[in-house]
Short mmCIF file of C-alpha atoms in Angstrom, two decimals:
data_model
loop_
_atom_site.label_atom_id
_atom_site.label_comp_id
_atom_site.label_asym_id
_atom_site.label_seq_id
_atom_site.Cartn_x
_atom_site.Cartn_y
_atom_site.Cartn_z
CA UNK X 1 168.08 148.01 43.33
CA UNK X 2 169.35 150.13 46.17
CA UNK X 3 167.75 153.39 44.51
CA UNK X 4 164.09 151.22 44.56
CA UNK X 5 164.63 150.32 48.77
CA UNK X 6 165.65 154.39 48.80
CA UNK X 7 162.29 155.14 46.91
CA UNK X 8 160.86 152.78 49.23
CA UNK X 9 161.74 153.92 52.27
CA UNK X 10 161.11 157.33 51.76
CA UNK X 11 157.19 156.17 50.53
CA UNK X 12 156.51 155.55 53.59
CA UNK X 13 157.72 158.23 55.34
CA UNK X 14 156.08 159.94 53.47
CA UNK X 15 152.56 158.19 54.18
CA UNK X 16 153.44 157.90 58.02
CA UNK X 17 153.70 161.93 57.99
CA UNK X 18 150.65 162.05 56.05
CA UNK X 19 148.93 159.99 58.77
CA UNK X 20 149.78 161.54 62.00
CA UNK X 21 149.89 165.13 61.29
CA UNK X 22 146.05 164.58 60.78
CA UNK X 23 146.07 162.98 64.37
CA UNK X 24 148.22 165.17 65.82
CA UNK X 25 146.44 168.62 64.48
CA UNK X 26 143.27 166.41 65.66
CA UNK X 27 144.48 166.19 69.26
CA UNK X 28 145.81 170.02 69.24
CA UNK X 29 142.08 171.09 68.50
CA UNK X 30 140.73 169.42 71.76
CA UNK X 31 143.00 170.49 74.01
CA UNK X 32 140.80 172.50 76.33
CA UNK X 33 141.36 176.55 76.52
CA UNK X 34 141.30 178.43 79.51
CA UNK X 35 138.44 180.24 80.47
CA UNK X 36 137.44 182.46 83.88
CA UNK X 37 134.65 183.76 85.49
CA UNK X 38 134.03 185.92 88.26
CA UNK X 39 131.38 185.65 90.51
CA UNK X 40 129.71 188.28 92.95
CA UNK X 41 128.15 186.57 95.64
CA UNK X 42 125.68 188.55 97.21
CA UNK X 43 124.05 187.99 101.59
CA UNK X 44 120.45 188.96 101.91
CA UNK X 45 119.43 192.50 102.28
CA UNK X 46 120.40 194.07 105.17
CA UNK X 47 117.86 197.02 104.92
CA UNK X 48 115.56 198.11 102.17
CA UNK X 49 116.72 201.61 101.77
CA UNK X 50 119.67 203.46 102.10
CA UNK X 51 119.31 205.38 105.54
CA UNK X 52 116.98 202.19 107.09
CA UNK X 53 119.69 200.63 109.95
CA UNK X 54 119.93 197.06 109.16
CA UNK X 55 116.88 194.61 110.13
CA UNK X 56 119.15 191.44 110.11
CA UNK X 57 119.43 190.24 113.74
CA UNK X 58 123.48 189.90 114.63
CA UNK X 59 123.25 185.86 114.23
CA UNK X 60 121.75 186.22 111.07
CA UNK X 61 124.24 188.30 109.10
CA UNK X 62 126.72 186.66 106.76
CA UNK X 63 129.93 186.43 109.13
CA UNK X 64 132.00 184.05 106.22
CA UNK X 65 131.65 182.66 103.14
CA UNK X 66 132.41 178.89 101.71
CA UNK X 67 132.98 179.34 98.04
CA UNK X 68 132.86 175.37 96.35
CA UNK X 69 132.89 174.94 92.31
CA UNK X 70 133.08 171.98 90.89
CA UNK X 71 132.73 170.09 87.65
CA UNK X 72 129.73 168.07 87.14
CA UNK X 73 131.66 164.89 87.28
CA UNK X 74 132.16 166.20 90.84
CA UNK X 75 135.80 166.85 91.01
CA UNK X 76 135.87 169.67 93.13
CA UNK X 77 137.99 172.98 91.82
CA UNK X 78 138.36 175.37 93.94
CA UNK X 79 137.38 175.62 97.79
CA UNK X 80 137.92 178.54 99.75
CA UNK X 81 136.93 180.61 102.90
CA UNK X 82 136.24 184.44 103.45
CA UNK X 83 135.32 186.12 106.52
CA UNK X 84 136.10 189.83 104.67
CA UNK X 85 133.58 191.24 102.41
CA UNK X 86 131.90 194.93 100.74
CA UNK X 87 128.89 196.81 101.11
CA UNK X 88 126.86 198.73 98.76
CA UNK X 89 124.84 201.91 99.84
CA UNK X 90 122.09 200.14 101.19
CA UNK X 91 123.99 197.93 104.02
CA UNK X 92 124.61 194.73 101.97
CA UNK X 93 127.61 192.62 102.01
CA UNK X 94 128.96 191.01 99.17
CA UNK X 95 131.69 188.90 97.84
CA UNK X 96 133.56 189.25 94.59
CA UNK X 97 135.84 186.72 92.59
CA UNK X 98 137.49 185.67 89.93
CA UNK X 99 137.82 181.88 88.94
CA UNK X 100 140.31 181.88 86.57
CA UNK X 101 142.31 179.70 84.61
CA UNK X 102 139.13 176.65 84.28
CA UNK X 103 139.64 174.41 81.27
CA UNK X 104 136.64 174.27 79.33
CA UNK X 105 135.82 173.47 75.60
CA UNK X 106 135.82 175.75 72.97
CA UNK X 107 131.51 175.47 73.56
CA UNK X 108 132.01 176.16 76.84
CA UNK X 109 131.67 173.53 79.67
CA UNK X 110 128.98 173.63 83.26
CA UNK X 111 130.69 173.96 86.40
CA UNK X 112 128.69 173.91 90.15
CA UNK X 113 128.76 176.50 92.25
CA UNK X 114 127.90 176.22 95.83
CA UNK X 115 128.18 179.11 98.59
CA UNK X 116 127.58 178.98 102.05
CA UNK X 117 127.66 181.48 104.76
CA UNK X 118 127.69 181.10 108.17
CA UNK X 119 128.84 177.20 108.12
CA UNK X 120 129.76 177.25 111.58
CA UNK X 121 125.90 177.46 111.71
CA UNK X 122 125.01 173.72 110.44
CA UNK X 123 127.32 171.55 112.77
CA UNK X 124 129.24 169.82 109.99
CA UNK X 125 131.79 168.02 112.19
CA UNK X 126 131.36 163.91 109.58
CA UNK X 127 134.84 165.76 108.19
CA UNK X 128 136.06 169.29 107.73
CA UNK X 129 134.84 171.85 105.05
CA UNK X 130 138.48 171.97 103.09
CA UNK X 131 138.00 168.04 102.37
CA UNK X 132 133.66 168.01 101.32
CA UNK X 133 132.75 167.26 98.73
CA UNK X 134 129.78 167.12 96.18
CA UNK X 135 127.74 164.72 97.62
CA UNK X 136 128.11 165.73 101.24
CA UNK X 137 126.84 169.12 100.00
CA UNK X 138 124.04 166.82 98.11
CA UNK X 139 123.15 165.51 101.00
CA UNK X 140 123.66 167.70 104.27
CA UNK X 141 120.66 168.39 106.49
CA UNK X 142 120.11 171.02 109.45
CA UNK X 143 117.93 169.35 112.09
CA UNK X 144 115.74 169.66 115.23
CA UNK X 145 119.14 169.92 117.10
CA UNK X 146 119.73 173.30 115.17
CA UNK X 147 116.14 174.74 115.71
CA UNK X 148 116.51 174.89 119.43
CA UNK X 149 119.32 176.69 119.62
CA UNK X 150 119.28 178.48 116.55
CA UNK X 151 118.88 182.31 118.06
CA UNK X 152 122.07 181.82 119.62
CA UNK X 153 123.33 180.10 116.37
CA UNK X 154 124.76 181.65 112.97
CA UNK X 155 122.04 181.14 110.58
CA UNK X 156 123.00 179.74 107.17
CA UNK X 157 122.65 180.58 103.99
CA UNK X 158 123.21 178.73 100.40
CA UNK X 159 123.24 179.18 96.98
CA UNK X 160 124.21 177.00 93.92
CA UNK X 161 123.96 177.39 90.90
CA UNK X 162 125.22 175.40 87.31
CA UNK X 163 126.77 178.01 85.30
CA UNK X 164 128.12 176.72 81.80
CA UNK X 165 131.45 179.03 81.52
CA UNK X 166 132.86 179.64 77.91
CA UNK X 167 136.14 181.47 76.39
CA UNK X 168 135.55 185.16 75.91
CA UNK X 169 136.39 186.77 72.88
CA UNK X 170 139.32 189.59 73.69
CA UNK X 171 140.46 187.61 76.84
CA UNK X 172 137.61 189.33 78.46
CA UNK X 173 135.96 187.42 82.12
CA UNK X 174 132.76 185.94 82.52
CA UNK X 175 131.31 187.96 84.61
CA UNK X 176 127.87 186.09 86.76
CA UNK X 177 125.95 187.12 90.46
CA UNK X 178 124.82 184.75 93.21
CA UNK X 179 122.02 185.86 95.79
CA UNK X 180 121.97 183.32 98.81
CA UNK X 181 118.84 182.58 100.89
CA UNK X 182 118.23 181.75 104.32
CA UNK X 183 118.09 178.07 104.88
CA UNK X 184 115.41 178.43 107.48
CA UNK X 185 111.95 180.02 107.85
CA UNK X 186 111.32 182.39 110.48
CA UNK X 187 108.05 183.89 112.21
CA UNK X 188 107.82 186.94 114.03
CA UNK X 189 105.51 187.76 116.54
CA UNK X 190 104.10 191.16 117.57
CA UNK X 191 101.56 192.16 119.79
CA UNK X 192 99.86 195.41 120.40
CA UNK X 193 98.50 196.07 123.68
CA UNK X 194 96.05 199.38 123.30
CA UNK X 195 94.56 198.69 126.38
CA UNK X 196 94.74 200.66 129.66
CA UNK X 197 97.16 198.04 131.71
CA UNK X 198 99.25 195.31 131.14
CA UNK X 199 98.44 192.19 129.47
CA UNK X 200 99.65 188.61 129.81
CA UNK X 201 99.40 186.15 126.71
CA UNK X 202 101.16 183.17 127.72
CA UNK X 203 101.82 179.66 125.93
CA UNK X 204 102.29 180.76 122.80
CA UNK X 205 102.44 177.78 119.80
CA UNK X 206 102.82 177.93 116.34
CA UNK X 207 101.41 174.09 114.99
CA UNK X 208 102.08 172.49 111.04
CA UNK X 209 105.40 173.48 110.71
CA UNK X 210 108.15 171.89 110.18
CA UNK X 211 110.25 171.05 113.62
CA UNK X 212 112.44 167.48 112.21
CA UNK X 213 114.97 168.49 109.61
CA UNK X 214 115.54 170.26 106.27
CA UNK X 215 118.05 170.19 103.18
CA UNK X 216 121.13 172.48 103.63
CA UNK X 217 120.62 173.52 99.73
CA UNK X 218 117.26 174.24 98.24
CA UNK X 219 115.49 170.58 97.61
CA UNK X 220 111.63 170.07 95.52
CA UNK X 221 108.80 169.90 96.29
CA UNK X 222 108.75 171.26 99.50
CA UNK X 223 108.25 168.90 102.38
CA UNK X 224 105.15 167.73 103.61
CA UNK X 225 105.80 166.12 106.29
CA UNK X 226 107.08 166.81 109.72
CA UNK X 227 104.21 168.92 110.65
CA UNK X 228 105.35 169.78 114.40
CA UNK X 229 105.12 172.47 116.88
CA UNK X 230 107.10 175.93 118.09
CA UNK X 231 106.62 177.10 121.26
CA UNK X 232 106.77 180.88 120.90
CA UNK X 233 107.41 181.03 125.02
CA UNK X 234 104.73 183.93 127.47
CA UNK X 235 105.07 187.84 126.54
CA UNK X 236 103.67 190.53 128.75
CA UNK X 237 102.64 193.53 126.67
CA UNK X 238 102.91 196.48 128.93
CA UNK X 239 99.61 199.11 128.12
CA UNK X 240 99.76 201.00 125.18
CA UNK X 241 103.11 198.92 124.41
CA UNK X 242 104.01 196.49 121.48
CA UNK X 243 106.35 193.45 121.75
CA UNK X 244 107.69 190.78 119.82
CA UNK X 245 108.52 187.75 119.43
CA UNK X 246 110.89 185.24 117.47
CA UNK X 247 111.43 181.97 116.70
CA UNK X 248 113.68 179.74 113.67
CA UNK X 249 111.56 177.02 111.88
CA UNK X 250 112.06 174.60 108.51
CA UNK X 251 110.20 174.98 105.18
CA UNK X 252 107.29 173.01 104.51
CA UNK X 253 104.30 172.69 102.74
CA UNK X 254 100.49 172.00 102.72
CA UNK X 255 100.69 172.54 106.88
CA UNK X 256 98.05 173.04 109.02
CA UNK X 257 99.26 176.32 110.58
CA UNK X 258 97.40 177.36 113.91
CA UNK X 259 98.25 179.83 115.93
CA UNK X 260 97.58 179.10 120.38
CA UNK X 261 97.55 181.04 123.37
CA UNK X 262 96.07 181.51 125.78
CA UNK X 263 95.02 185.37 127.25
CA UNK X 264 92.07 185.00 129.60
CA UNK X 265 90.83 182.17 127.92
CA UNK X 266 92.22 179.94 125.43
CA UNK X 267 92.45 181.88 121.74
CA UNK X 268 92.65 179.40 118.83
CA UNK X 269 93.64 181.13 114.94
CA UNK X 270 93.49 178.95 111.84
CA UNK X 271 96.02 180.46 110.02
CA UNK X 272 94.88 179.53 106.20
CA UNK X 273 91.54 180.47 107.28
CA UNK X 274 92.59 184.09 107.80
CA UNK X 275 95.57 184.38 104.93
CA UNK X 276 95.11 180.92 102.95
CA UNK X 277 98.95 179.79 103.16
CA UNK X 278 99.56 176.94 101.81
CA UNK X 279 103.20 176.98 102.93
CA UNK X 280 106.37 179.01 104.03
CA UNK X 281 109.41 179.08 102.24
CA UNK X 282 112.93 178.79 103.38
CA UNK X 283 114.60 182.51 103.50
CA UNK X 284 109.64 184.23 103.93
CA UNK X 285 109.14 185.40 107.38
CA UNK X 286 105.67 184.56 108.63
CA UNK X 287 104.68 187.76 110.62
CA UNK X 288 102.28 187.66 112.88
CA UNK X 289 100.35 190.77 114.15
CA UNK X 290 97.88 191.26 117.00
CA UNK X 291 96.21 193.81 118.24
CA UNK X 292 94.89 193.38 122.10
CA UNK X 293 91.89 195.43 124.03
CA UNK X 294 90.45 194.13 126.84
CA UNK X 295 87.45 194.57 126.09
CA UNK X 296 86.78 193.50 122.10
CA UNK X 297 87.86 190.74 120.37
CA UNK X 298 91.42 190.56 119.52
CA UNK X 299 92.22 191.64 115.77
CA UNK X 300 94.96 189.59 113.45
CA UNK X 301 96.97 190.57 110.38
CA UNK X 302 99.16 187.82 109.17
CA UNK X 303 101.06 187.53 105.70
CA UNK X 304 104.06 185.55 104.66
CA UNK X 305 106.57 188.00 103.57
CA UNK X 306 110.30 188.02 102.10
CA UNK X 307 112.65 188.18 105.40
CA UNK X 308 113.31 191.42 106.56
CA UNK X 309 111.37 193.70 104.24
CA UNK X 310 108.26 193.54 106.48
CA UNK X 311 105.90 196.13 106.50
CA UNK X 312 102.63 195.06 107.08
CA UNK X 313 99.79 198.13 108.36
CA UNK X 314 98.13 196.39 112.00
CA UNK X 315 95.07 196.69 111.75
CA UNK X 316 93.14 199.83 113.28
CA UNK X 317 91.33 199.42 116.51
CA UNK X 318 87.67 199.19 116.21
#
């Protein structure tokens, strides 16, 4: 009888081992693996050739960079800030960061990468940037108060990219890049005076642009609302010289873009008739060149071009 009890007990133990071992192994198989990714964050180009000086104004250059890495559930894994950068042969600033020991499934896992350059210009005061959430980032706006002092404020650059991080064979590290873009658009108006005397252009306004607000991170589609007026002030253009004025505004689509100014009599230009512009996106520059002569009608050349890479020929005077 005792032998039967022992055999019965042993049988139960063997059965439990057979049941539990697969369960234990299954748990082991589901334990996340470690993966690392090296990310290079690129600021907007400083110049388009190795020998040219920076085309960016001081408030447009990247001074600080904050990087936030989050799971798609919204859990923030990294929130780091940098104020020193490398520079490539074209004067372009960049930062390379390795994010180590990310726990992922064997097949990989999607992570959200957010980058904000010049966060000081955003005017975010709701809480510390160190405690910012993904929801905060998605709903963060630049508003009209930013534009009123934009020339004296650091211009934010941003980037967002969802990336699938996968374990790499042989212990290799996954490599990715992200290029930041300005969160605003820019207008640059250059007037060249080909007459013998000084010319005075006053009450320069660009209408049809978004002067209200924009998301810090680009959204689609572009807003078709908030069509306001941007004042570019007055210009005195000396004889035989050019003069330039610039300003910032928010991106939009479908604006009835017009440039108005007073020169002798009021001159109004419908930009759509000249350049067929249906939208002005962030990170682009509305480049307007006007040639004046005291005895002829002004000539215009208008393009929407990438910021900092402007090479537009001023039409010759006839």
